[in-house]
């Protein structure tokens, strides 16, 4: 019954023009680019994900490697795609009025591949490459980031991944002003960390976020996503701290639950985010 109610609510919001709200999003004035990781809609093509993102009242996307393109375009999302294929992807973005802000989580195996990745990001207008590179790769990643002026945002998968703690991110952030954090607040919770405290520790080095609220309420004892404001990610405090830091950059909804139809929960989360943004100081 709850599923049916959520689906009907989502349909009603779309019918009432929720997507149009993205044109007057309150967070825009602070330079926050609230969008969605297309991984949220990983069961669908990139083209279908764009349509869903638009219907959730968002106008930005973070693409992830490997997603089938769809919409009449053959192949998968890949930073090695040729110029013609990139143009087809740009056409899809234009069709839905969506701007690509980030790409990831992605890794490249050597310096030549990293150059290709930066060239892809430059051509697509991508601000942040969200990644978890090997430590030895910073010898050439940092100079490339400086050259292309594109952010390398280190993503924190849960402990024991290499960047699970802000300490490791800060170590590499010292190598370039274009190296910092892709702060996944839900994964910090999974690692036993306080998201607000982590953001404070990373002050000045937060380049983007994977935004999720998570709770542990299942028999297996594992965290899963919930509508924002209903979990343990301290969403209100996170928004307040980002305001205090005068953060600017991409914020990607990454909703990894109810994969078959999580649009209603994404839309509800976006509404909560914008209401909270306007309330907190």
PDB file of C-alpha atoms in Angstrom:
ATOM      1  CA  UNK A   1       0.000   0.000   0.000  1.00  0.00           C
ATOM      2  CA  UNK A   2       2.836   2.394   0.907  1.00  0.00           C
ATOM      3  CA  UNK A   3       4.470   1.649  -2.453  1.00  0.00           C
ATOM      4  CA  UNK A   4       1.234   2.526  -4.275  1.00  0.00           C
ATOM      5  CA  UNK A   5       0.852   5.737  -2.278  1.00  0.00           C
ATOM      6  CA  UNK A   6       4.430   6.757  -3.111  1.00  0.00           C
ATOM      7  CA  UNK A   7       3.919   6.024  -6.788  1.00  0.00           C
ATOM      8  CA  UNK A   8       0.683   8.029  -6.893  1.00  0.00           C
ATOM      9  CA  UNK A   9       2.351  10.919  -5.061  1.00  0.00           C
ATOM     10  CA  UNK A  10       5.226  10.926  -7.513  1.00  0.00           C
ATOM     11  CA  UNK A  11       2.828  10.920 -10.467  1.00  0.00           C
ATOM     12  CA  UNK A  12       0.895  13.804  -8.931  1.00  0.00           C
ATOM     13  CA  UNK A  13       4.036  15.843  -8.317  1.00  0.00           C
ATOM     14  CA  UNK A  14       5.152  15.326 -11.895  1.00  0.00           C
ATOM     15  CA  UNK A  15       1.693  16.231 -13.193  1.00  0.00           C
ATOM     16  CA  UNK A  16       1.807  19.409 -11.113  1.00  0.00           C
ATOM     17  CA  UNK A  17       5.078  20.445 -12.677  1.00  0.00           C
ATOM     18  CA  UNK A  18       7.687  19.335 -10.121  1.00  0.00           C
ATOM     19  CA  UNK A  19      10.349  19.384 -12.832  1.00  0.00           C
ATOM     20  CA  UNK A  20       9.691  23.069 -13.333  1.00  0.00           C
ATOM     21  CA  UNK A  21      10.750  23.716  -9.729  1.00  0.00           C
ATOM     22  CA  UNK A  22      14.309  22.944 -10.758  1.00  0.00           C
ATOM     23  CA  UNK A  23      14.323  26.210 -12.674  1.00  0.00           C
ATOM     24  CA  UNK A  24      13.864  28.160  -9.414  1.00  0.00           C
ATOM     25  CA  UNK A  25      15.733  25.935  -6.975  1.00  0.00           C
ATOM     26  CA  UNK A  26      16.610  27.854  -3.783  1.00  0.00           C
ATOM     27  CA  UNK A  27      20.042  26.236  -3.522  1.00  0.00           C
ATOM     28  CA  UNK A  28      21.107  27.677  -6.874  1.00  0.00           C
ATOM     29  CA  UNK A  29      21.824  31.063  -5.338  1.00  0.00           C
ATOM     30  CA  UNK A  30      24.526  29.474  -3.180  1.00  0.00           C
ATOM     31  CA  UNK A  31      26.201  27.759  -6.127  1.00  0.00           C
ATOM     32  CA  UNK A  32      24.919  24.329  -5.098  1.00  0.00           C
ATOM     33  CA  UNK A  33      24.252  22.128  -8.113  1.00  0.00           C
ATOM     34  CA  UNK A  34      21.772  19.623  -6.710  1.00  0.00           C
ATOM     35  CA  UNK A  35      21.360  16.761  -9.139  1.00  0.00           C
ATOM     36  CA  UNK A  36      21.368  12.988  -9.195  1.00  0.00           C
ATOM     37  CA  UNK A  37      23.946  10.298  -9.651  1.00  0.00           C
ATOM     38  CA  UNK A  38      22.584   8.348 -12.590  1.00  0.00           C
ATOM     39  CA  UNK A  39      23.519   5.260 -10.543  1.00  0.00           C
ATOM     40  CA  UNK A  40      20.338   5.974  -8.587  1.00  0.00           C
ATOM     41  CA  UNK A  41      18.577   4.748 -11.735  1.00  0.00           C
ATOM     42  CA  UNK A  42      21.123   2.070 -12.665  1.00  0.00           C
ATOM     43  CA  UNK A  43      18.418  -0.392 -13.732  1.00  0.00           C
ATOM     44  CA  UNK A  44      17.563   1.973 -16.589  1.00  0.00           C
ATOM     45  CA  UNK A  45      19.414   3.555 -19.479  1.00  0.00           C
ATOM     46  CA  UNK A  46      21.144   6.916 -19.169  1.00  0.00           C
ATOM     47  CA  UNK A  47      18.415   8.463 -21.324  1.00  0.00           C
ATOM     48  CA  UNK A  48      15.706   7.031 -19.061  1.00  0.00           C
ATOM     49  CA  UNK A  49      17.645   8.229 -16.009  1.00  0.00           C
ATOM     50  CA  UNK A  50      17.703  11.770 -17.410  1.00  0.00           C
ATOM     51  CA  UNK A  51      13.939  11.689 -17.808  1.00  0.00           C
ATOM     52  CA  UNK A  52      13.518  10.505 -14.224  1.00  0.00           C
ATOM     53  CA  UNK A  53      15.953  13.123 -12.916  1.00  0.00           C
ATOM     54  CA  UNK A  54      13.988  15.853 -14.669  1.00  0.00           C
ATOM     55  CA  UNK A  55      10.748  14.523 -13.190  1.00  0.00           C
ATOM     56  CA  UNK A  56      12.271  14.698  -9.707  1.00  0.00           C
ATOM     57  CA  UNK A  57      12.779  18.439 -10.042  1.00  0.00           C
ATOM     58  CA  UNK A  58      16.500  18.286 -10.760  1.00  0.00           C
ATOM     59  CA  UNK A  59      18.596  19.682 -13.609  1.00  0.00           C
ATOM     60  CA  UNK A  60      22.037  18.211 -12.964  1.00  0.00           C
ATOM     61  CA  UNK A  61      23.447  14.710 -13.363  1.00  0.00           C
ATOM     62  CA  UNK A  62      26.537  12.815 -12.333  1.00  0.00           C
ATOM     63  CA  UNK A  63      27.110  10.044 -14.858  1.00  0.00           C
ATOM     64  CA  UNK A  64      28.695   6.733 -13.966  1.00  0.00           C
ATOM     65  CA  UNK A  65      30.799   4.524 -16.243  1.00  0.00           C
ATOM     66  CA  UNK A  66      29.147   1.503 -17.809  1.00  0.00           C
ATOM     67  CA  UNK A  67      25.515   2.632 -17.920  1.00  0.00           C
ATOM     68  CA  UNK A  68      23.771   1.796 -21.183  1.00  0.00           C
ATOM     69  CA  UNK A  69      23.116   5.052 -23.058  1.00  0.00           C
ATOM     70  CA  UNK A  70      19.714   4.373 -24.626  1.00  0.00           C
ATOM     71  CA  UNK A  71      17.522   7.001 -26.254  1.00  0.00           C
ATOM     72  CA  UNK A  72      18.535   5.784 -29.691  1.00  0.00           C
ATOM     73  CA  UNK A  73      22.247   5.981 -28.834  1.00  0.00           C
ATOM     74  CA  UNK A  74      24.248   2.759 -28.935  1.00  0.00           C
ATOM     75  CA  UNK A  75      26.885   1.803 -26.390  1.00  0.00           C
ATOM     76  CA  UNK A  76      27.608   2.554 -22.739  1.00  0.00           C
ATOM     77  CA  UNK A  77      28.807   5.602 -20.816  1.00  0.00           C
ATOM     78  CA  UNK A  78      32.600   5.506 -21.152  1.00  0.00           C
ATOM     79  CA  UNK A  79      35.288   8.172 -20.929  1.00  0.00           C
ATOM     80  CA  UNK A  80      37.007   6.517 -23.893  1.00  0.00           C
ATOM     81  CA  UNK A  81      34.086   7.183 -26.274  1.00  0.00           C
ATOM     82  CA  UNK A  82      34.944   9.061 -29.457  1.00  0.00           C
ATOM     83  CA  UNK A  83      33.945  12.637 -30.311  1.00  0.00           C
ATOM     84  CA  UNK A  84      30.870  11.585 -32.286  1.00  0.00           C
ATOM     85  CA  UNK A  85      29.540   9.486 -29.411  1.00  0.00           C
ATOM     86  CA  UNK A  86      30.157  12.308 -26.959  1.00  0.00           C
ATOM     87  CA  UNK A  87      28.070  14.576 -29.155  1.00  0.00           C
ATOM     88  CA  UNK A  88      25.221  12.084 -29.071  1.00  0.00           C
ATOM     89  CA  UNK A  89      25.388  12.119 -25.282  1.00  0.00           C
ATOM     90  CA  UNK A  90      25.391  15.929 -25.292  1.00  0.00           C
ATOM     91  CA  UNK A  91      22.277  15.811 -27.451  1.00  0.00           C
ATOM     92  CA  UNK A  92      20.552  13.585 -24.880  1.00  0.00           C
ATOM     93  CA  UNK A  93      21.468  16.010 -22.107  1.00  0.00           C
ATOM     94  CA  UNK A  94      20.144  18.939 -24.119  1.00  0.00           C
ATOM     95  CA  UNK A  95      16.901  17.105 -24.877  1.00  0.00           C
ATOM     96  CA  UNK A  96      16.085  16.827 -21.180  1.00  0.00           C
ATOM     97  CA  UNK A  97      17.588  20.154 -20.141  1.00  0.00           C
ATOM     98  CA  UNK A  98      20.088  18.414 -17.855  1.00  0.00           C
ATOM     99  CA  UNK A  99      23.677  19.554 -17.260  1.00  0.00           C
ATOM    100  CA  UNK A 100      26.392  17.025 -16.450  1.00  0.00           C
ATOM    101  CA  UNK A 101      28.466  18.135 -13.474  1.00  0.00           C
ATOM    102  CA  UNK A 102      30.417  15.064 -12.401  1.00  0.00           C
ATOM    103  CA  UNK A 103      31.567  11.636 -13.545  1.00  0.00           C
ATOM    104  CA  UNK A 104      32.280   8.657 -11.345  1.00  0.00           C
ATOM    105  CA  UNK A 105      33.124   6.780  -9.390  1.00  0.00           C
ATOM    106  CA  UNK A 106      35.791   6.107 -12.005  1.00  0.00           C
ATOM    107  CA  UNK A 107      39.398   4.966 -12.039  1.00  0.00           C
ATOM    108  CA  UNK A 108      42.019   4.842 -14.794  1.00  0.00           C
ATOM    109  CA  UNK A 109      44.907   2.414 -14.951  1.00  0.00           C
ATOM    110  CA  UNK A 110      47.805   4.617 -16.061  1.00  0.00           C
ATOM    111  CA  UNK A 111      48.848   8.157 -16.976  1.00  0.00           C
ATOM    112  CA  UNK A 112      47.661   7.906 -20.584  1.00  0.00           C
ATOM    113  CA  UNK A 113      44.221   6.758 -19.495  1.00  0.00           C
ATOM    114  CA  UNK A 114      44.062   9.581 -16.967  1.00  0.00           C
ATOM    115  CA  UNK A 115      44.858  12.055 -19.736  1.00  0.00           C
ATOM    116  CA  UNK A 116      42.005  10.558 -21.759  1.00  0.00           C
ATOM    117  CA  UNK A 117      39.719  10.885 -18.728  1.00  0.00           C
ATOM    118  CA  UNK A 118      40.620  14.553 -18.262  1.00  0.00           C
ATOM    119  CA  UNK A 119      40.097  15.234 -21.977  1.00  0.00           C
ATOM    120  CA  UNK A 120      36.674  13.600 -21.754  1.00  0.00           C
ATOM    121  CA  UNK A 121      35.781  15.691 -18.715  1.00  0.00           C
ATOM    122  CA  UNK A 122      36.951  18.880 -20.423  1.00  0.00           C
ATOM    123  CA  UNK A 123      34.938  18.200 -23.567  1.00  0.00           C
ATOM    124  CA  UNK A 124      31.782  17.315 -21.617  1.00  0.00           C
ATOM    125  CA  UNK A 125      32.010  20.319 -19.285  1.00  0.00           C
ATOM    126  CA  UNK A 126      32.424  18.090 -16.231  1.00  0.00           C
ATOM    127  CA  UNK A 127      33.472  19.864 -13.021  1.00  0.00           C
ATOM    128  CA  UNK A 128      34.372  16.880 -10.826  1.00  0.00           C
ATOM    129  CA  UNK A 129      35.969  13.529 -11.552  1.00  0.00           C
ATOM    130  CA  UNK A 130      34.878  11.373  -8.605  1.00  0.00           C
ATOM    131  CA  UNK A 131      37.461   8.685  -8.045  1.00  0.00           C
ATOM    132  CA  UNK A 132      39.453   6.430  -5.731  1.00  0.00           C
ATOM    133  CA  UNK A 133      42.898   6.277  -7.369  1.00  0.00           C
ATOM    134  CA  UNK A 134      45.936   4.348  -6.215  1.00  0.00           C
ATOM    135  CA  UNK A 135      48.202   6.511  -4.038  1.00  0.00           C
ATOM    136  CA  UNK A 136      51.129   6.273  -6.449  1.00  0.00           C
ATOM    137  CA  UNK A 137      48.997   7.753  -9.235  1.00  0.00           C
ATOM    138  CA  UNK A 138      48.939  11.198  -7.634  1.00  0.00           C
ATOM    139  CA  UNK A 139      52.406  11.839  -9.077  1.00  0.00           C
ATOM    140  CA  UNK A 140      50.711  12.488 -12.431  1.00  0.00           C
ATOM    141  CA  UNK A 141      47.088  13.059 -11.379  1.00  0.00           C
ATOM    142  CA  UNK A 142      47.914  16.247  -9.445  1.00  0.00           C
ATOM    143  CA  UNK A 143      49.751  17.923 -12.378  1.00  0.00           C
ATOM    144  CA  UNK A 144      46.931  16.903 -14.739  1.00  0.00           C
ATOM    145  CA  UNK A 145      44.331  18.390 -12.392  1.00  0.00           C
ATOM    146  CA  UNK A 146      46.315  21.639 -12.303  1.00  0.00           C
ATOM    147  CA  UNK A 147      46.669  21.650 -16.084  1.00  0.00           C
ATOM    148  CA  UNK A 148      43.008  20.990 -16.881  1.00  0.00           C
ATOM    149  CA  UNK A 149      41.620  22.853 -13.852  1.00  0.00           C
ATOM    150  CA  UNK A 150      39.200  19.989 -13.237  1.00  0.00           C
ATOM    151  CA  UNK A 151      38.533  18.715  -9.727  1.00  0.00           C
ATOM    152  CA  UNK A 152      39.659  15.266  -8.639  1.00  0.00           C
ATOM    153  CA  UNK A 153      37.176  14.473  -5.861  1.00  0.00           C
ATOM    154  CA  UNK A 154      38.205  11.531  -3.689  1.00  0.00           C
ATOM    155  CA  UNK A 155      35.220   9.359  -2.873  1.00  0.00           C
ATOM    156  CA  UNK A 156      34.861   7.546   0.447  1.00  0.00           C
ATOM    157  CA  UNK A 157      33.474   4.071   0.169  1.00  0.00           C
ATOM    158  CA  UNK A 158      33.009   2.581   3.660  1.00  0.00           C
ATOM    159  CA  UNK A 159      35.850   1.352   5.846  1.00  0.00           C
ATOM    160  CA  UNK A 160      38.309  -0.231   5.012  1.00  0.00           C
ATOM    161  CA  UNK A 161      38.460   1.505   1.595  1.00  0.00           C
ATOM    162  CA  UNK A 162      41.488   3.765   1.178  1.00  0.00           C
ATOM    163  CA  UNK A 163      39.609   7.078   1.483  1.00  0.00           C
ATOM    164  CA  UNK A 164      37.043   6.126   4.124  1.00  0.00           C
ATOM    165  CA  UNK A 165      38.483   8.649   6.578  1.00  0.00           C
ATOM    166  CA  UNK A 166      38.887  12.406   5.986  1.00  0.00           C
ATOM    167  CA  UNK A 167      42.486  12.012   7.193  1.00  0.00           C
ATOM    168  CA  UNK A 168      43.529  10.219   4.004  1.00  0.00           C
ATOM    169  CA  UNK A 169      41.684  12.711   1.798  1.00  0.00           C
ATOM    170  CA  UNK A 170      43.455  15.645   3.445  1.00  0.00           C
ATOM    171  CA  UNK A 171      46.819  13.987   2.880  1.00  0.00           C
ATOM    172  CA  UNK A 172      46.348  14.050  -0.888  1.00  0.00           C
ATOM    173  CA  UNK A 173      44.412  17.322  -1.008  1.00  0.00           C
ATOM    174  CA  UNK A 174      47.682  19.044  -0.140  1.00  0.00           C
ATOM    175  CA  UNK A 175      49.034  18.110  -3.584  1.00  0.00           C
ATOM    176  CA  UNK A 176      46.695  20.418  -5.553  1.00  0.00           C
ATOM    177  CA  UNK A 177      43.845  22.859  -4.956  1.00  0.00           C
ATOM    178  CA  UNK A 178      41.923  20.741  -7.463  1.00  0.00           C
ATOM    179  CA  UNK A 179      42.131  17.629  -5.249  1.00  0.00           C
ATOM    180  CA  UNK A 180      39.635  17.232  -2.425  1.00  0.00           C
ATOM    181  CA  UNK A 181      36.619  15.272  -1.244  1.00  0.00           C
ATOM    182  CA  UNK A 182      33.595  13.753  -2.916  1.00  0.00           C
ATOM    183  CA  UNK A 183      31.901  13.485   0.461  1.00  0.00           C
ATOM    184  CA  UNK A 184      29.542  10.520   0.662  1.00  0.00           C
ATOM    185  CA  UNK A 185      27.709  11.276   3.882  1.00  0.00           C
ATOM    186  CA  UNK A 186      25.893   7.928   3.986  1.00  0.00           C
ATOM    187  CA  UNK A 187      29.121   5.962   3.671  1.00  0.00           C
ATOM    188  CA  UNK A 188      30.594   7.979   6.538  1.00  0.00           C
ATOM    189  CA  UNK A 189      27.694   6.754   8.669  1.00  0.00           C
ATOM    190  CA  UNK A 190      28.397   3.196   7.532  1.00  0.00           C
ATOM    191  CA  UNK A 191      32.021   3.698   8.648  1.00  0.00           C
ATOM    192  CA  UNK A 192      30.912   4.859  12.085  1.00  0.00           C
ATOM    193  CA  UNK A 193      31.745   8.506  11.442  1.00  0.00           C
ATOM    194  CA  UNK A 194      29.743  11.681  12.064  1.00  0.00           C
ATOM    195  CA  UNK A 195      29.027  13.383   8.698  1.00  0.00           C
ATOM    196  CA  UNK A 196      28.974  16.898  10.153  1.00  0.00           C
ATOM    197  CA  UNK A 197      32.271  16.351  11.988  1.00  0.00           C
ATOM    198  CA  UNK A 198      33.815  14.951   8.797  1.00  0.00           C
ATOM    199  CA  UNK A 199      32.736  18.003   6.805  1.00  0.00           C
ATOM    200  CA  UNK A 200      34.198  20.278   9.458  1.00  0.00           C
ATOM    201  CA  UNK A 201      37.491  18.386   9.257  1.00  0.00           C
ATOM    202  CA  UNK A 202      37.491  18.787   5.461  1.00  0.00           C
ATOM    203  CA  UNK A 203      36.680  22.491   5.615  1.00  0.00           C
ATOM    204  CA  UNK A 204      37.785  24.096   2.337  1.00  0.00           C
ATOM    205  CA  UNK A 205      38.372  20.760   0.626  1.00  0.00           C
ATOM    206  CA  UNK A 206      34.789  19.609  -0.046  1.00  0.00           C
ATOM    207  CA  UNK A 207      34.485  19.595  -3.846  1.00  0.00           C
ATOM    208  CA  UNK A 208      31.196  17.717  -4.131  1.00  0.00           C
ATOM    209  CA  UNK A 209      28.923  15.277  -2.338  1.00  0.00           C
ATOM    210  CA  UNK A 210      27.120  11.994  -2.761  1.00  0.00           C
ATOM    211  CA  UNK A 211      24.068  12.799  -0.708  1.00  0.00           C
ATOM    212  CA  UNK A 212      22.142  10.033   1.027  1.00  0.00           C
ATOM    213  CA  UNK A 213      20.367   9.409   4.292  1.00  0.00           C
ATOM    214  CA  UNK A 214      20.680   5.898   5.702  1.00  0.00           C
ATOM    215  CA  UNK A 215      19.240   3.890   8.565  1.00  0.00           C
ATOM    216  CA  UNK A 216      19.834   0.440  10.023  1.00  0.00           C
ATOM    217  CA  UNK A 217      16.383  -1.062  10.529  1.00  0.00           C
ATOM    218  CA  UNK A 218      16.523  -4.444   8.821  1.00  0.00           C
ATOM    219  CA  UNK A 219      17.108  -7.934  10.287  1.00  0.00           C
ATOM    220  CA  UNK A 220      20.496  -8.189   8.557  1.00  0.00           C
ATOM    221  CA  UNK A 221      21.729  -5.147  10.439  1.00  0.00           C
ATOM    222  CA  UNK A 222      22.849  -3.302   7.316  1.00  0.00           C
ATOM    223  CA  UNK A 223      22.188   0.331   6.478  1.00  0.00           C
ATOM    224  CA  UNK A 224      19.902   1.245   3.592  1.00  0.00           C
ATOM    225  CA  UNK A 225      18.704   4.509   2.077  1.00  0.00           C
ATOM    226  CA  UNK A 226      15.631   6.312   3.344  1.00  0.00           C
ATOM    227  CA  UNK A 227      13.930   9.565   2.440  1.00  0.00           C
ATOM    228  CA  UNK A 228      16.166  12.389   3.598  1.00  0.00           C
ATOM    229  CA  UNK A 229      15.556  13.557   7.142  1.00  0.00           C
ATOM    230  CA  UNK A 230      14.446  10.097   8.332  1.00  0.00           C
ATOM    231  CA  UNK A 231      17.859   8.500   8.824  1.00  0.00           C
ATOM    232  CA  UNK A 232      21.192   8.892  10.593  1.00  0.00           C
ATOM    233  CA  UNK A 233      23.050  11.167   8.151  1.00  0.00           C
ATOM    234  CA  UNK A 234      22.208  14.380  10.045  1.00  0.00           C
ATOM    235  CA  UNK A 235      20.914  15.992   6.868  1.00  0.00           C
ATOM    236  CA  UNK A 236      19.903  19.266   8.535  1.00  0.00           C
ATOM    237  CA  UNK A 237      23.310  19.616  10.165  1.00  0.00           C
ATOM    238  CA  UNK A 238      25.080  18.770   6.911  1.00  0.00           C
ATOM    239  CA  UNK A 239      23.173  21.477   5.043  1.00  0.00           C
ATOM    240  CA  UNK A 240      23.946  23.991   7.787  1.00  0.00           C
ATOM    241  CA  UNK A 241      27.642  23.112   7.721  1.00  0.00           C
ATOM    242  CA  UNK A 242      27.830  23.402   3.929  1.00  0.00           C
ATOM    243  CA  UNK A 243      26.271  26.843   4.241  1.00  0.00           C
ATOM    244  CA  UNK A 244      28.807  27.805   6.902  1.00  0.00           C
ATOM    245  CA  UNK A 245      31.652  26.708   4.618  1.00  0.00           C
ATOM    246  CA  UNK A 246      30.135  28.625   1.706  1.00  0.00           C
ATOM    247  CA  UNK A 247      30.341  25.423  -0.319  1.00  0.00           C
ATOM    248  CA  UNK A 248      29.860  25.589  -4.074  1.00  0.00           C
ATOM    249  CA  UNK A 249      29.685  22.579  -6.369  1.00  0.00           C
ATOM    250  CA  UNK A 250      27.810  19.414  -7.318  1.00  0.00           C
ATOM    251  CA  UNK A 251      25.597  17.556  -4.848  1.00  0.00           C
ATOM    252  CA  UNK A 252      24.459  14.219  -6.262  1.00  0.00           C
ATOM    253  CA  UNK A 253      21.460  12.305  -4.986  1.00  0.00           C
ATOM    254  CA  UNK A 254      22.574   8.708  -4.660  1.00  0.00           C
ATOM    255  CA  UNK A 255      19.561   6.674  -3.627  1.00  0.00           C
ATOM    256  CA  UNK A 256      20.461   2.987  -3.474  1.00  0.00           C
ATOM    257  CA  UNK A 257      17.204   1.368  -2.421  1.00  0.00           C
ATOM    258  CA  UNK A 258      13.905   0.362  -4.024  1.00  0.00           C
ATOM    259  CA  UNK A 259      15.802   0.332  -7.302  1.00  0.00           C
ATOM    260  CA  UNK A 260      12.816  -0.546  -9.456  1.00  0.00           C
ATOM    261  CA  UNK A 261      10.882   2.595  -8.507  1.00  0.00           C
ATOM    262  CA  UNK A 262      12.765   4.968  -6.222  1.00  0.00           C
ATOM    263  CA  UNK A 263      11.692   8.133  -8.057  1.00  0.00           C
ATOM    264  CA  UNK A 264       8.995   8.954  -5.468  1.00  0.00           C
ATOM    265  CA  UNK A 265      11.536   8.785  -2.641  1.00  0.00           C
ATOM    266  CA  UNK A 266      14.047  10.879  -4.569  1.00  0.00           C
ATOM    267  CA  UNK A 267      11.389  13.518  -5.253  1.00  0.00           C
ATOM    268  CA  UNK A 268      10.376  13.561  -1.585  1.00  0.00           C
ATOM    269  CA  UNK A 269      14.030  13.864  -0.557  1.00  0.00           C
ATOM    270  CA  UNK A 270      14.584  16.783  -2.920  1.00  0.00           C
ATOM    271  CA  UNK A 271      11.556  18.538  -1.441  1.00  0.00           C
ATOM    272  CA  UNK A 272      12.911  17.994   2.078  1.00  0.00           C
ATOM    273  CA  UNK A 273      16.349  19.273   1.070  1.00  0.00           C
ATOM    274  CA  UNK A 274      14.976  22.496  -0.378  1.00  0.00           C
ATOM    275  CA  UNK A 275      12.670  23.144   2.560  1.00  0.00           C
ATOM    276  CA  UNK A 276      15.542  22.579   4.964  1.00  0.00           C
ATOM    277  CA  UNK A 277      17.909  24.717   2.903  1.00  0.00           C
ATOM    278  CA  UNK A 278      15.538  27.643   3.290  1.00  0.00           C
ATOM    279  CA  UNK A 279      15.102  27.089   7.039  1.00  0.00           C
ATOM    280  CA  UNK A 280      18.647  26.537   8.326  1.00  0.00           C
ATOM    281  CA  UNK A 281      21.121  29.348   8.797  1.00  0.00           C
TER     282      UNK A 281
END
